[in-house]
């Protein structure tokens, strides 16, 4: 049986997406979403330089983001640090956060530190997390942003 399209025809005759119900919103809010808008401009930890340098890294990053966003946040946060996240205090992490992250007030909503997820021996990704949105702030392939 063919699957029906989720589109609805509006009175203008154009297709539009159906709105989410309250149940669908609450379910969607339980999964992590990733945002790359505030990744540092510091060349050593920026995404552009790393993507050009290492295709294997790029593939691993995308696979990890997919894996972290597939399960509910509560499940992801209960994983060990190799499979999920670990919390690093602000004082232990050394890199320049994109000034827009501060000027737009996002940093005020971070609780006790940065969240880090690992890409095995390829590196680690430093993030800010507000509710279920994970803001990618830096990518560290040299393991220099903090000692651990």
One Martini backbone bead per residue (centre of mass of N, CA, C, O) as a GRO file, in nm:
protein
  148
    1UNK     BB    1   0.096   0.036   0.023
    2UNK     BB    2   0.072   0.357  -0.014
    3UNK     BB    3   0.200   0.645   0.102
    4UNK     BB    4   0.096   0.926   0.239
    5UNK     BB    5   0.108   1.245   0.225
    6UNK     BB    6   0.165   1.513   0.465
    7UNK     BB    7   0.021   1.699   0.290
    8UNK     BB    8  -0.167   1.999   0.256
    9UNK     BB    9  -0.428   2.173   0.114
   10UNK     BB   10  -0.467   2.487   0.063
   11UNK     BB   11  -0.672   2.745  -0.031
   12UNK     BB   12  -0.443   2.829  -0.250
   13UNK     BB   13  -0.333   2.528  -0.355
   14UNK     BB   14  -0.109   2.479  -0.163
   15UNK     BB   15   0.126   2.326   0.002
   16UNK     BB   16   0.126   2.200   0.344
   17UNK     BB   17   0.217   2.146   0.651
   18UNK     BB   18   0.134   1.998   0.915
   19UNK     BB   19   0.059   2.038   1.228
   20UNK     BB   20   0.144   1.989   1.543
   21UNK     BB   21   0.070   1.832   1.806
   22UNK     BB   22   0.113   1.817   2.136
   23UNK     BB   23   0.222   1.529   2.132
   24UNK     BB   24   0.434   1.571   1.911
   25UNK     BB   25   0.591   1.793   2.056
   26UNK     BB   26   0.668   1.633   2.314
   27UNK     BB   27   0.820   1.414   2.158
   28UNK     BB   28   1.025   1.595   2.001
   29UNK     BB   29   1.145   1.727   2.277
   30UNK     BB   30   1.317   1.443   2.344
   31UNK     BB   31   1.513   1.528   2.119
   32UNK     BB   32   1.801   1.593   1.965
   33UNK     BB   33   1.940   1.899   1.841
   34UNK     BB   34   2.155   2.040   1.592
   35UNK     BB   35   2.387   2.329   1.608
   36UNK     BB   36   2.623   2.532   1.390
   37UNK     BB   37   2.613   2.858   1.431
   38UNK     BB   38   2.855   2.870   1.689
   39UNK     BB   39   3.113   2.809   1.573
   40UNK     BB   40   3.417   2.866   1.582
   41UNK     BB   41   3.678   3.083   1.436
   42UNK     BB   42   3.893   2.911   1.531
   43UNK     BB   43   4.078   2.738   1.322
   44UNK     BB   44   4.151   2.479   1.494
   45UNK     BB   45   3.810   2.447   1.575
   46UNK     BB   46   3.691   2.441   1.304
   47UNK     BB   47   3.503   2.294   1.055
   48UNK     BB   48   3.625   2.364   0.780
   49UNK     BB   49   3.915   2.262   0.817
   50UNK     BB   50   3.838   1.967   0.898
   51UNK     BB   51   3.676   1.881   0.646
   52UNK     BB   52   3.914   1.916   0.445
   53UNK     BB   53   4.128   1.728   0.594
   54UNK     BB   54   3.892   1.499   0.700
   55UNK     BB   55   3.674   1.261   0.598
   56UNK     BB   56   3.655   1.068   0.838
   57UNK     BB   57   3.560   1.279   1.036
   58UNK     BB   58   3.299   1.367   0.896
   59UNK     BB   59   3.161   1.091   0.910
   60UNK     BB   60   3.173   1.056   1.219
   61UNK     BB   61   3.014   1.307   1.295
   62UNK     BB   62   2.748   1.234   1.151
   63UNK     BB   63   2.702   0.961   1.295
   64UNK     BB   64   2.694   1.076   1.584
   65UNK     BB   65   2.461   1.272   1.551
   66UNK     BB   66   2.260   1.057   1.473
   67UNK     BB   67   2.285   0.882   1.731
   68UNK     BB   68   2.206   1.119   1.934
   69UNK     BB   69   1.915   1.182   1.773
   70UNK     BB   70   1.752   0.899   1.796
   71UNK     BB   71   1.733   0.925   2.092
   72UNK     BB   72   1.644   1.003   2.381
   73UNK     BB   73   1.781   1.212   2.601
   74UNK     BB   74   1.775   1.028   2.852
   75UNK     BB   75   1.938   0.801   2.714
   76UNK     BB   76   2.191   0.960   2.632
   77UNK     BB   77   2.262   1.070   2.928
   78UNK     BB   78   2.307   0.751   3.029
   79UNK     BB   79   2.557   0.726   2.895
   80UNK     BB   80   2.857   0.690   2.833
   81UNK     BB   81   3.115   0.894   2.723
   82UNK     BB   82   3.161   0.732   2.452
   83UNK     BB   83   2.833   0.742   2.368
   84UNK     BB   84   2.794   1.032   2.480
   85UNK     BB   85   2.834   1.246   2.746
   86UNK     BB   86   3.033   1.510   2.895
   87UNK     BB   87   3.110   1.717   3.166
   88UNK     BB   88   3.257   2.048   3.147
   89UNK     BB   89   3.396   2.287   3.291
   90UNK     BB   90   3.455   2.602   3.195
   91UNK     BB   91   3.754   2.621   3.326
   92UNK     BB   92   3.872   2.360   3.143
   93UNK     BB   93   3.808   2.518   2.879
   94UNK     BB   94   4.004   2.603   2.565
   95UNK     BB   95   3.830   2.851   2.388
   96UNK     BB   96   3.667   3.046   2.144
   97UNK     BB   97   3.373   3.176   2.154
   98UNK     BB   98   3.132   3.284   1.986
   99UNK     BB   99   3.013   3.601   2.031
  100UNK     BB  100   2.709   3.542   1.960
  101UNK     BB  101   2.650   3.353   2.195
  102UNK     BB  102   2.671   3.584   2.401
  103UNK     BB  103   2.505   3.828   2.275
  104UNK     BB  104   2.235   3.633   2.265
  105UNK     BB  105   2.239   3.464   2.559
  106UNK     BB  106   2.308   3.155   2.568
  107UNK     BB  107   2.514   3.127   2.808
  108UNK     BB  108   2.293   3.181   3.036
  109UNK     BB  109   2.168   2.869   2.988
  110UNK     BB  110   2.404   2.746   3.101
  111UNK     BB  111   2.496   2.572   3.364
  112UNK     BB  112   2.807   2.402   3.435
  113UNK     BB  113   2.882   2.354   3.120
  114UNK     BB  114   3.021   2.153   2.890
  115UNK     BB  115   2.951   1.941   2.624
  116UNK     BB  116   3.090   1.617   2.537
  117UNK     BB  117   3.184   1.445   2.238
  118UNK     BB  118   3.306   1.155   2.092
  119UNK     BB  119   3.552   1.038   1.817
  120UNK     BB  120   3.736   0.883   1.944
  121UNK     BB  121   4.058   0.935   1.800
  122UNK     BB  122   3.961   1.198   1.627
  123UNK     BB  123   3.790   1.335   1.871
  124UNK     BB  124   3.607   1.631   1.986
  125UNK     BB  125   3.294   1.786   2.100
  126UNK     BB  126   3.194   2.110   2.181
  127UNK     BB  127   2.911   2.204   2.389
  128UNK     BB  128   2.592   2.346   2.407
  129UNK     BB  129   2.303   2.299   2.631
  130UNK     BB  130   1.949   2.357   2.554
  131UNK     BB  131   1.781   2.130   2.643
  132UNK     BB  132   1.762   1.986   2.306
  133UNK     BB  133   1.992   2.181   2.223
  134UNK     BB  134   2.292   2.145   2.031
  135UNK     BB  135   2.580   2.344   2.044
  136UNK     BB  136   2.829   2.376   1.830
  137UNK     BB  137   3.159   2.515   1.921
  138UNK     BB  138   3.380   2.272   1.893
  139UNK     BB  139   3.671   2.108   1.737
  140UNK     BB  140   3.891   1.841   1.869
  141UNK     BB  141   4.178   1.673   1.726
  142UNK     BB  142   4.423   1.737   1.956
  143UNK     BB  143   4.343   1.744   2.259
  144UNK     BB  144   4.352   2.079   2.383
  145UNK     BB  145   4.095   2.204   2.539
  146UNK     BB  146   4.157   1.963   2.745
  147UNK     BB  147   4.231   1.776   3.029
  148UNK     BB  148   4.180   1.389   3.015
   0.00000   0.00000   0.00000
